[in-house]
Amino acid sequence: MACIGFGKDAAAVEWMLKGSLNQQVEYNDNISMNPVRNDSVVGYVLTPTLQASRKTRVLDIAFEGQGDIRRYDDSLWDCDKYNLRLNSDYRTKRSVFSLKGEYAVSCTYAQQILDTGLLLPNSQTDNYQLAPSWVWQWTPRDQLILDASYSRTSYSIPLDGIDASVSNDFLNFSGNETYTVNLGGNHEWSRRLSLNGKFYFSHIRYTGGVDASAQNLFGFQLGANYTINRSWTVSAAGGPIWIDETRSNSADVPSGQSPSLSLGSAANITLSYDDRLSQFSAGFSNAVNPSAIGQTLQTNSIFANYSYHLTRHLVLDFTSNFTRSESIEGQPSGDLTGQFDRSYFSVAAGIAWEFAKNWRLKGSYIYSWQDFQQDNQDFQSDLQARNLFVGTSDSNAVTVFLNYSWDGIRHSR
């Protein structure tokens, strides 16, 4: 696809190169979300981003590279991340063919919070993802969509700073390989209402953990998007998911496998408001996703976001999110695979000032709360490692963020 994009093309061509540089100073009184003792840190975050793109009448190609460098007064929590992305679209009269690829190396703790809430210092995640898709304009009001994706995630965890009495098996997070295929469509019922639906199949195979498991997920979703008026819109979608799982105590002993079938669900409901001075969105989501502990989790989330322009260059914003994650029904217990129950809540308030062209200064306060439970007694007895205690914990964080956006270089011919 990249070779096609940079070949000879008679259509008009536009090149663009742009970037940004973000700097952040933060204080967190419990970065590990540890319920026994607080790990307070002061840190500096540097995030450079560079984007390059080439557009013609039939083909768009965009590359993006991003770094995330974190340094703290406690070097145990130092972290480096980089991310490379490729997006390409090829258009014909009635079709759009797309290819998206991504490679990321990450140890950011925001990802661990979203995944399981078990925060390990210096743990590194490698992720590859490739996603082709095809959209066909069947009729002026109907679209047919076929897309697929492949992703692979792996973990490496240095034992520096971890209690030596803890079993290495416990610290061996499970990576996974995931294949997904979706077949769906959109129908424009009216100028305000559009309907959508899809059938999907996903195969998840866990790697690197104590247990070996594979799961097939299949189901369907139906949904709609409705524009209430100029300011208000609502969207909703949902459907059942069947999970067919096979697990064994060792990847080398297939005779120990035992299948199980359970039922989950997926749903998304969002209400949005947008006018000249304020934006608001709130909603609910329910999803089934793989996790670092070798389990597929059913996750329910409720969120609300609000921002208001106090002046042309001064913006006040609030965000909040509550998440509840549980092991899907029917998963057996093991060293890492006992019933997983976790509740997580965060709320943030910030004010941003665009004091000059391309410059933005923002200060924010973030409160986080977590309750993590595990019913496996052997698992609980091993939780002597730093940052891996069962129980209730919270943290307070204050950040000052400075962003510079480079308009870049544009060239057309």
CSV table of C-alpha atoms in Angstrom, one decimal:
chain,number,residue,atom,x,y,z
A,1,MET,CA,0.0,0.0,0.0
A,2,ALA,CA,2.8,2.4,0.8
A,3,CYS,CA,4.5,1.7,-2.5
A,4,ILE,CA,1.3,2.5,-4.4
A,5,GLY,CA,0.9,5.7,-2.4
A,6,PHE,CA,4.3,7.0,-3.4
A,7,GLY,CA,4.1,5.9,-7.0
A,8,LYS,CA,3.1,8.1,-10.0
A,9,ASP,CA,-0.3,9.6,-9.7
A,10,ALA,CA,-2.0,12.0,-12.1
A,11,ALA,CA,-4.4,13.4,-9.5
A,12,ALA,CA,-3.7,16.4,-7.4
A,13,VAL,CA,-1.3,15.6,-4.5
A,14,GLU,CA,-1.0,17.3,-1.1
A,15,TRP,CA,1.9,16.6,1.3
A,16,MET,CA,1.8,17.6,4.9
A,17,LEU,CA,4.2,17.4,7.8
A,18,LYS,CA,3.2,18.6,11.3
A,19,GLY,CA,3.9,17.8,15.0
A,20,SER,CA,3.5,18.7,18.6
A,21,LEU,CA,5.4,18.8,21.8
A,22,ASN,CA,3.7,18.2,25.2
A,23,GLN,CA,5.4,18.7,28.6
A,24,GLN,CA,3.8,17.9,31.9
A,25,VAL,CA,4.8,18.2,35.6
A,26,GLU,CA,2.8,16.0,37.9
A,27,TYR,CA,2.4,15.0,41.6
A,28,ASN,CA,0.6,11.8,42.6
A,29,ASP,CA,0.3,10.8,46.2
A,30,ASN,CA,-0.3,7.1,45.4
A,31,ILE,CA,0.8,6.2,41.8
A,32,SER,CA,0.6,2.5,42.6
A,33,MET,CA,-3.0,2.6,43.9
A,34,ASN,CA,-1.6,0.6,46.8
A,35,PRO,CA,-4.1,0.1,49.7
A,36,VAL,CA,-1.4,-0.6,52.3
A,37,ARG,CA,1.1,2.2,51.7
A,38,ASN,CA,1.2,5.2,49.5
A,39,ASP,CA,3.8,5.5,46.7
A,40,SER,CA,4.0,9.3,46.2
A,41,VAL,CA,6.0,10.6,43.3
A,42,VAL,CA,6.8,13.9,41.5
A,43,GLY,CA,7.5,13.5,37.8
A,44,TYR,CA,8.1,15.0,34.4
A,45,VAL,CA,6.5,13.8,31.2
A,46,LEU,CA,7.7,14.7,27.7
A,47,THR,CA,5.5,13.6,24.7
A,48,PRO,CA,6.7,14.5,21.2
A,49,THR,CA,4.5,13.7,18.2
A,50,LEU,CA,5.3,13.9,14.4
A,51,GLN,CA,2.7,13.3,11.6
A,52,ALA,CA,3.3,13.0,7.9
A,53,SER,CA,0.6,12.5,5.2
A,54,ARG,CA,0.1,12.3,1.5
A,55,LYS,CA,-3.4,12.8,-0.1
A,56,THR,CA,-4.7,12.4,-3.6
A,57,ARG,CA,-8.2,12.1,-5.0
A,58,VAL,CA,-8.1,8.4,-4.6
A,59,LEU,CA,-5.4,7.6,-2.0
A,60,ASP,CA,-4.6,8.9,1.5
A,61,ILE,CA,-1.6,7.7,3.5
A,62,ALA,CA,-0.7,9.0,7.0
A,63,PHE,CA,2.2,8.1,9.3
A,64,GLU,CA,2.4,9.1,12.9
A,65,GLY,CA,5.2,8.6,15.5
A,66,GLN,CA,4.8,9.4,19.2
A,67,GLY,CA,7.0,9.1,22.2
A,68,ASP,CA,6.2,9.3,25.9
A,69,ILE,CA,9.1,9.8,28.3
A,70,ARG,CA,8.4,9.8,32.1
A,71,ARG,CA,10.9,10.5,34.8
A,72,TYR,CA,10.1,10.5,38.5
A,73,ASP,CA,11.9,11.3,41.8
A,74,ASP,CA,11.6,7.5,42.5
A,75,SER,CA,13.3,6.0,39.4
A,76,LEU,CA,11.4,2.7,40.0
A,77,TRP,CA,8.5,4.4,38.1
A,78,ASP,CA,10.5,5.8,35.2
A,79,CYS,CA,8.9,4.8,31.9
A,80,ASP,CA,9.5,5.1,28.2
A,81,LYS,CA,6.9,4.6,25.4
A,82,TYR,CA,6.8,4.9,21.7
A,83,ASN,CA,4.1,4.3,19.1
A,84,LEU,CA,4.1,4.1,15.3
A,85,ARG,CA,1.0,4.1,13.2
A,86,LEU,CA,0.1,3.8,9.5
A,87,ASN,CA,-3.3,4.7,8.1
A,88,SER,CA,-4.2,4.4,4.4
A,89,ASP,CA,-7.4,4.7,2.4
A,90,TYR,CA,-7.9,3.9,-1.3
A,91,ARG,CA,-11.2,5.1,-2.8
A,92,THR,CA,-13.1,4.0,-5.9
A,93,LYS,CA,-16.4,5.2,-7.2
A,94,ARG,CA,-18.4,3.1,-4.7
A,95,SER,CA,-15.8,1.6,-2.4
A,96,VAL,CA,-13.2,2.5,0.2
A,97,PHE,CA,-10.4,0.1,1.1
A,98,SER,CA,-8.5,0.9,4.3
A,99,LEU,CA,-5.5,-0.5,6.0
A,100,LYS,CA,-4.4,0.5,9.5
A,101,GLY,CA,-1.3,-0.8,11.3
A,102,GLU,CA,0.2,0.0,14.7
A,103,TYR,CA,3.2,-1.0,16.7
A,104,ALA,CA,3.6,0.2,20.3
A,105,VAL,CA,6.0,-0.4,23.2
A,106,SER,CA,4.5,0.9,26.4
A,107,CYS,CA,4.9,0.9,30.2
A,108,THR,CA,2.5,3.7,30.9
A,109,TYR,CA,0.4,3.2,34.0
A,110,ALA,CA,-2.8,4.6,32.4
A,111,GLN,CA,-3.0,1.5,30.3
A,112,GLN,CA,-2.6,-0.8,33.3
A,113,ILE,CA,-5.4,1.1,35.1
A,114,LEU,CA,-7.7,0.6,32.1
A,115,ASP,CA,-6.8,-3.1,31.8
A,116,THR,CA,-6.8,-4.5,35.4
A,117,GLY,CA,-5.7,-1.9,37.9
A,118,LEU,CA,-2.7,-4.1,38.9
A,119,LEU,CA,0.1,-1.6,38.6
A,120,LEU,CA,3.7,-3.0,38.2
A,121,PRO,CA,6.7,-0.6,37.9
A,122,ASN,CA,8.7,-1.0,34.7
A,123,SER,CA,6.4,-3.6,33.2
A,124,GLN,CA,6.6,-3.3,29.4
A,125,THR,CA,3.9,-4.1,26.9
A,126,ASP,CA,4.6,-4.8,23.2
A,127,ASN,CA,1.6,-4.5,20.9
A,128,TYR,CA,1.2,-5.2,17.2
A,129,GLN,CA,-2.1,-4.5,15.3
A,130,LEU,CA,-3.1,-4.8,11.7
A,131,ALA,CA,-6.7,-3.9,10.5
A,132,PRO,CA,-7.9,-4.0,6.9
A,133,SER,CA,-11.4,-3.0,6.0
A,134,TRP,CA,-13.8,-2.5,3.0
A,135,VAL,CA,-16.8,-0.2,2.8
A,136,TRP,CA,-19.1,-0.6,-0.2
A,137,GLN,CA,-21.8,2.1,-1.0
A,138,TRP,CA,-24.5,-0.4,-2.0
A,139,THR,CA,-27.2,2.2,-2.6
A,140,PRO,CA,-27.3,6.0,-1.9
A,141,ARG,CA,-28.6,5.1,1.6
A,142,ASP,CA,-27.0,1.8,2.3
A,143,GLN,CA,-23.4,0.7,3.1
A,144,LEU,CA,-22.0,-2.7,3.5
A,145,ILE,CA,-18.9,-3.0,5.8
A,146,LEU,CA,-16.4,-5.8,6.0
A,147,ASP,CA,-13.4,-5.5,8.3
A,148,ALA,CA,-10.9,-7.7,10.1
A,149,SER,CA,-8.1,-7.2,12.6
A,150,TYR,CA,-5.2,-9.0,14.1
A,151,SER,CA,-3.5,-7.9,17.3
A,152,ARG,CA,-0.7,-9.5,19.5
A,153,THR,CA,0.2,-8.3,23.0
A,154,SER,CA,3.1,-9.5,25.1
A,155,TYR,CA,4.4,-8.5,28.5
A,156,SER,CA,7.8,-8.4,30.2
A,157,ILE,CA,8.2,-7.6,33.8
A,158,PRO,CA,11.5,-6.8,35.5
A,159,LEU,CA,11.6,-8.0,39.1
A,160,ASP,CA,13.5,-4.9,40.4
A,161,GLY,CA,11.5,-3.5,43.3
A,162,ILE,CA,9.3,-6.6,43.6
A,163,ASP,CA,9.4,-8.7,46.8
A,164,ALA,CA,11.5,-11.8,46.1
A,165,SER,CA,9.1,-14.0,48.1
A,166,VAL,CA,6.4,-13.6,45.5
A,167,SER,CA,6.0,-16.5,43.0
A,168,ASN,CA,7.3,-15.6,39.5
A,169,ASP,CA,4.3,-17.4,38.1
A,170,PHE,CA,2.1,-14.8,39.7
A,171,LEU,CA,4.0,-12.0,38.0
A,172,ASN,CA,3.9,-13.6,34.6
A,173,PHE,CA,1.1,-11.6,33.0
A,174,SER,CA,-0.6,-13.3,30.0
A,175,GLY,CA,-0.2,-11.9,26.5
A,176,ASN,CA,-2.7,-12.7,23.8
A,177,GLU,CA,-3.3,-13.0,20.1
A,178,THR,CA,-6.7,-11.9,18.8
A,179,TYR,CA,-8.3,-12.3,15.4
A,180,THR,CA,-11.6,-10.5,14.7
A,181,VAL,CA,-13.9,-10.4,11.6
A,182,ASN,CA,-17.0,-8.1,11.4
A,183,LEU,CA,-19.7,-8.0,8.7
A,184,GLY,CA,-22.1,-5.1,9.1
A,185,GLY,CA,-24.0,-2.3,7.4
A,186,ASN,CA,-25.5,1.1,7.7
A,187,HIS,CA,-28.9,2.4,6.5
A,188,GLU,CA,-29.8,6.0,6.4
A,189,TRP,CA,-33.5,6.0,7.3
A,190,SER,CA,-33.9,9.8,7.2
A,191,ARG,CA,-31.8,12.9,7.5
A,192,ARG,CA,-31.9,12.5,11.3
A,193,LEU,CA,-32.0,8.7,11.8
A,194,SER,CA,-29.5,6.1,10.6
A,195,LEU,CA,-29.6,2.4,11.5
A,196,ASN,CA,-26.7,0.0,11.8
A,197,GLY,CA,-25.9,-3.6,12.6
A,198,LYS,CA,-23.2,-6.2,12.4
A,199,PHE,CA,-22.2,-9.9,13.0
A,200,TYR,CA,-18.8,-10.6,14.4
A,201,PHE,CA,-16.5,-13.4,15.3
A,202,SER,CA,-13.3,-13.1,17.5
A,203,HIS,CA,-10.7,-15.7,18.5
A,204,ILE,CA,-8.5,-15.0,21.5
A,205,ARG,CA,-5.6,-17.1,22.5
A,206,TYR,CA,-3.7,-16.3,25.7
A,207,THR,CA,0.1,-16.8,25.8
A,208,GLY,CA,2.7,-16.6,28.5
A,209,GLY,CA,0.6,-17.2,31.6
A,210,VAL,CA,0.3,-20.1,34.0
A,211,ASP,CA,-2.8,-21.5,32.2
A,212,ALA,CA,-3.3,-21.8,28.5
A,213,SER,CA,-6.7,-20.9,27.1
A,214,ALA,CA,-8.4,-20.0,23.9
A,215,GLN,CA,-11.8,-18.4,23.4
A,216,ASN,CA,-14.1,-17.9,20.5
A,217,LEU,CA,-16.5,-15.0,20.7
A,218,PHE,CA,-19.4,-14.6,18.3
A,219,GLY,CA,-22.5,-12.4,18.4
A,220,PHE,CA,-24.4,-9.6,16.7
A,221,GLN,CA,-25.3,-6.0,17.5
A,222,LEU,CA,-28.1,-3.7,16.3
A,223,GLY,CA,-28.0,0.1,16.8
A,224,ALA,CA,-29.1,3.6,15.7
A,225,ASN,CA,-27.9,7.2,15.6
A,226,TYR,CA,-30.5,10.0,15.9
A,227,THR,CA,-30.0,13.7,15.6
A,228,ILE,CA,-32.5,15.3,18.0
A,229,ASN,CA,-31.8,18.9,16.9
A,230,ARG,CA,-28.8,21.1,16.1
A,231,SER,CA,-27.2,20.5,19.5
A,232,TRP,CA,-28.4,17.1,20.7
A,233,THR,CA,-27.6,13.7,19.3
A,234,VAL,CA,-28.0,10.2,20.7
A,235,SER,CA,-26.6,6.8,19.6
A,236,ALA,CA,-27.2,3.3,20.9
A,237,ALA,CA,-26.2,-0.2,20.0
A,238,GLY,CA,-26.1,-3.6,21.7
A,239,GLY,CA,-26.4,-7.3,21.4
A,240,PRO,CA,-25.4,-10.7,22.9
A,241,ILE,CA,-22.0,-12.3,22.9
A,242,TRP,CA,-21.4,-16.1,23.2
A,243,ILE,CA,-18.0,-17.1,24.6
A,244,ASP,CA,-16.8,-20.6,23.9
A,245,GLU,CA,-13.7,-21.2,26.0
A,246,THR,CA,-11.2,-24.0,26.3
A,247,ARG,CA,-8.6,-23.9,29.1
A,248,SER,CA,-5.8,-26.3,30.2
A,249,ASN,CA,-3.4,-26.1,33.2
A,250,SER,CA,-0.5,-26.4,30.7
A,251,ALA,CA,-0.2,-25.4,27.1
A,252,ASP,CA,1.7,-28.7,26.6
A,253,VAL,CA,-1.1,-30.9,27.9
A,254,PRO,CA,-4.0,-30.7,25.6
A,255,SER,CA,-5.7,-33.7,27.2
A,256,GLY,CA,-6.4,-31.5,30.2
A,257,GLN,CA,-8.6,-29.1,28.3
A,258,SER,CA,-12.2,-28.5,29.3
A,259,PRO,CA,-14.6,-26.4,27.2
A,260,SER,CA,-17.2,-24.1,28.6
A,261,LEU,CA,-19.9,-21.8,27.0
A,262,SER,CA,-21.1,-18.6,28.6
A,263,LEU,CA,-23.1,-15.6,27.6
A,264,GLY,CA,-22.0,-12.0,27.7
A,265,SER,CA,-23.2,-8.8,26.1
A,266,ALA,CA,-22.0,-5.6,24.4
A,267,ALA,CA,-23.8,-2.3,24.5
A,268,ASN,CA,-23.1,1.4,23.9
A,269,ILE,CA,-25.4,4.4,24.7
A,270,THR,CA,-24.2,8.0,24.2
A,271,LEU,CA,-26.0,11.3,24.6
A,272,SER,CA,-24.1,14.4,23.3
A,273,TYR,CA,-24.7,18.1,23.3
A,274,ASP,CA,-22.6,20.7,21.4
A,275,ASP,CA,-23.1,24.4,21.0
A,276,ARG,CA,-20.9,27.5,20.6
A,277,LEU,CA,-19.8,27.7,24.3
A,278,SER,CA,-20.2,24.2,25.8
A,279,GLN,CA,-19.9,20.5,25.0
A,280,PHE,CA,-21.4,17.7,27.0
A,281,SER,CA,-21.5,13.9,26.6
A,282,ALA,CA,-22.6,11.0,28.8
A,283,GLY,CA,-23.2,7.4,28.3
A,284,PHE,CA,-22.9,3.7,29.2
A,285,SER,CA,-20.8,1.0,27.6
A,286,ASN,CA,-20.6,-2.8,28.1
A,287,ALA,CA,-17.8,-4.8,26.5
A,288,VAL,CA,-16.0,-8.1,26.6
A,289,ASN,CA,-12.2,-7.8,26.2
A,290,PRO,CA,-9.0,-9.8,26.9
A,291,SER,CA,-6.8,-8.7,29.8
A,292,ALA,CA,-3.3,-9.1,31.2
A,293,ILE,CA,-4.3,-11.7,33.8
A,294,GLY,CA,-5.3,-14.3,31.2
A,295,GLN,CA,-9.0,-13.8,31.5
A,296,THR,CA,-11.6,-12.3,29.3
A,297,LEU,CA,-13.4,-9.6,31.3
A,298,GLN,CA,-17.0,-8.2,31.1
A,299,THR,CA,-16.5,-4.5,31.7
A,300,ASN,CA,-19.4,-2.0,32.3
A,301,SER,CA,-18.6,1.7,32.2
A,302,ILE,CA,-20.5,4.9,32.9
A,303,PHE,CA,-19.0,8.3,31.8
A,304,ALA,CA,-19.8,12.0,31.8
A,305,ASN,CA,-17.8,14.8,30.2
A,306,TYR,CA,-18.4,18.5,30.2
A,307,SER,CA,-16.5,21.6,28.9
A,308,TYR,CA,-17.3,25.3,28.9
A,309,HIS,CA,-15.6,28.2,27.2
A,310,LEU,CA,-15.3,30.9,29.9
A,311,THR,CA,-13.7,33.1,27.3
A,312,ARG,CA,-12.5,32.6,23.7
A,313,HIS,CA,-9.2,31.3,25.0
A,314,LEU,CA,-10.1,29.9,28.4
A,315,VAL,CA,-11.8,26.5,28.8
A,316,LEU,CA,-13.1,24.7,31.9
A,317,ASP,CA,-13.6,21.0,31.7
A,318,PHE,CA,-14.8,18.1,33.9
A,319,THR,CA,-14.6,14.3,33.2
A,320,SER,CA,-15.7,11.3,35.2
A,321,ASN,CA,-15.8,7.6,34.7
A,322,PHE,CA,-16.9,4.6,36.7
A,323,THR,CA,-15.9,1.1,35.6
A,324,ARG,CA,-16.9,-2.4,36.8
A,325,SER,CA,-14.9,-5.4,35.5
A,326,GLU,CA,-15.7,-9.1,36.3
A,327,SER,CA,-14.5,-12.4,35.0
A,328,ILE,CA,-17.0,-13.8,32.4
A,329,GLU,CA,-19.3,-16.5,33.8
A,330,GLY,CA,-18.0,-20.0,33.7
A,331,GLN,CA,-14.2,-19.4,33.9
A,332,PRO,CA,-12.5,-21.9,36.3
A,333,SER,CA,-10.2,-20.9,39.1
A,334,GLY,CA,-6.4,-21.1,39.1
A,335,ASP,CA,-3.4,-19.2,40.4
A,336,LEU,CA,-4.3,-16.2,38.3
A,337,THR,CA,-7.7,-17.1,37.2
A,338,GLY,CA,-9.9,-17.0,40.2
A,339,GLN,CA,-13.0,-14.8,40.0
A,340,PHE,CA,-11.8,-11.2,39.3
A,341,ASP,CA,-13.9,-8.3,40.6
A,342,ARG,CA,-12.8,-4.7,40.2
A,343,SER,CA,-14.5,-1.3,40.6
A,344,TYR,CA,-12.7,1.8,39.5
A,345,PHE,CA,-13.8,5.5,39.6
A,346,SER,CA,-12.0,8.6,38.5
A,347,VAL,CA,-13.0,12.3,38.3
A,348,ALA,CA,-10.9,15.2,36.9
A,349,ALA,CA,-11.3,18.9,36.8
A,350,GLY,CA,-9.1,21.2,34.7
A,351,ILE,CA,-8.8,24.6,33.2
A,352,ALA,CA,-6.9,25.3,29.9
A,353,TRP,CA,-5.6,28.6,28.6
A,354,GLU,CA,-4.6,29.1,24.9
A,355,PHE,CA,-2.4,32.1,25.7
A,356,ALA,CA,-0.8,32.3,22.2
A,357,LYS,CA,-1.1,30.8,18.8
A,358,ASN,CA,-0.3,27.1,19.0
A,359,TRP,CA,0.4,27.3,22.7
A,360,ARG,CA,-1.8,25.8,25.4
A,361,LEU,CA,-1.4,25.7,29.2
A,362,LYS,CA,-3.6,23.5,31.4
A,363,GLY,CA,-3.8,22.6,35.0
A,364,SER,CA,-5.9,19.7,36.4
A,365,TYR,CA,-6.7,17.7,39.5
A,366,ILE,CA,-7.5,14.0,39.3
A,367,TYR,CA,-9.0,11.8,41.9
A,368,SER,CA,-9.0,8.0,41.5
A,369,TRP,CA,-10.6,5.2,43.6
A,370,GLN,CA,-10.3,1.5,43.2
A,371,ASP,CA,-11.7,-1.7,44.9
A,372,PHE,CA,-10.1,-4.9,43.8
A,373,GLN,CA,-11.2,-8.4,45.0
A,374,GLN,CA,-9.9,-11.9,44.3
A,375,ASP,CA,-11.7,-15.0,45.7
A,376,ASN,CA,-8.7,-17.4,45.2
A,377,GLN,CA,-7.0,-17.7,48.7
A,378,ASP,CA,-3.7,-18.8,47.2
A,379,PHE,CA,-3.7,-15.8,45.0
A,380,GLN,CA,-4.4,-13.5,48.0
A,381,SER,CA,-1.6,-15.1,50.1
A,382,ASP,CA,0.9,-14.2,47.3
A,383,LEU,CA,0.0,-10.5,47.3
A,384,GLN,CA,3.1,-9.4,49.2
A,385,ALA,CA,4.5,-7.7,46.1
A,386,ARG,CA,4.6,-4.0,45.9
A,387,ASN,CA,1.5,-2.5,44.1
A,388,LEU,CA,-0.4,-5.8,44.0
A,389,PHE,CA,-2.6,-5.7,47.2
A,390,VAL,CA,-6.2,-6.7,47.2
A,391,GLY,CA,-8.5,-4.1,48.8
A,392,THR,CA,-9.7,-0.5,48.4
A,393,SER,CA,-7.3,2.3,47.5
A,394,ASP,CA,-7.3,5.9,46.1
A,395,SER,CA,-5.0,8.5,44.8
A,396,ASN,CA,-4.9,12.3,44.2
A,397,ALA,CA,-2.9,13.8,41.4
A,398,VAL,CA,-2.2,17.4,40.3
A,399,THR,CA,-0.7,18.1,36.8
A,400,VAL,CA,0.5,21.2,34.9
A,401,PHE,CA,0.5,20.6,31.2
A,402,LEU,CA,2.1,22.8,28.4
A,403,ASN,CA,1.5,22.0,24.7
A,404,TYR,CA,3.0,23.4,21.6
A,405,SER,CA,1.4,22.5,18.2
A,406,TRP,CA,3.5,23.0,15.1
A,407,ASP,CA,1.4,23.9,12.0
A,408,GLY,CA,4.0,22.2,9.9
A,409,ILE,CA,4.7,22.2,6.2
A,410,ARG,CA,2.1,21.8,3.4
A,411,HIS,CA,2.8,21.4,-0.3
A,412,SER,CA,0.3,20.9,-3.1
A,413,ARG,CA,0.8,20.2,-6.8
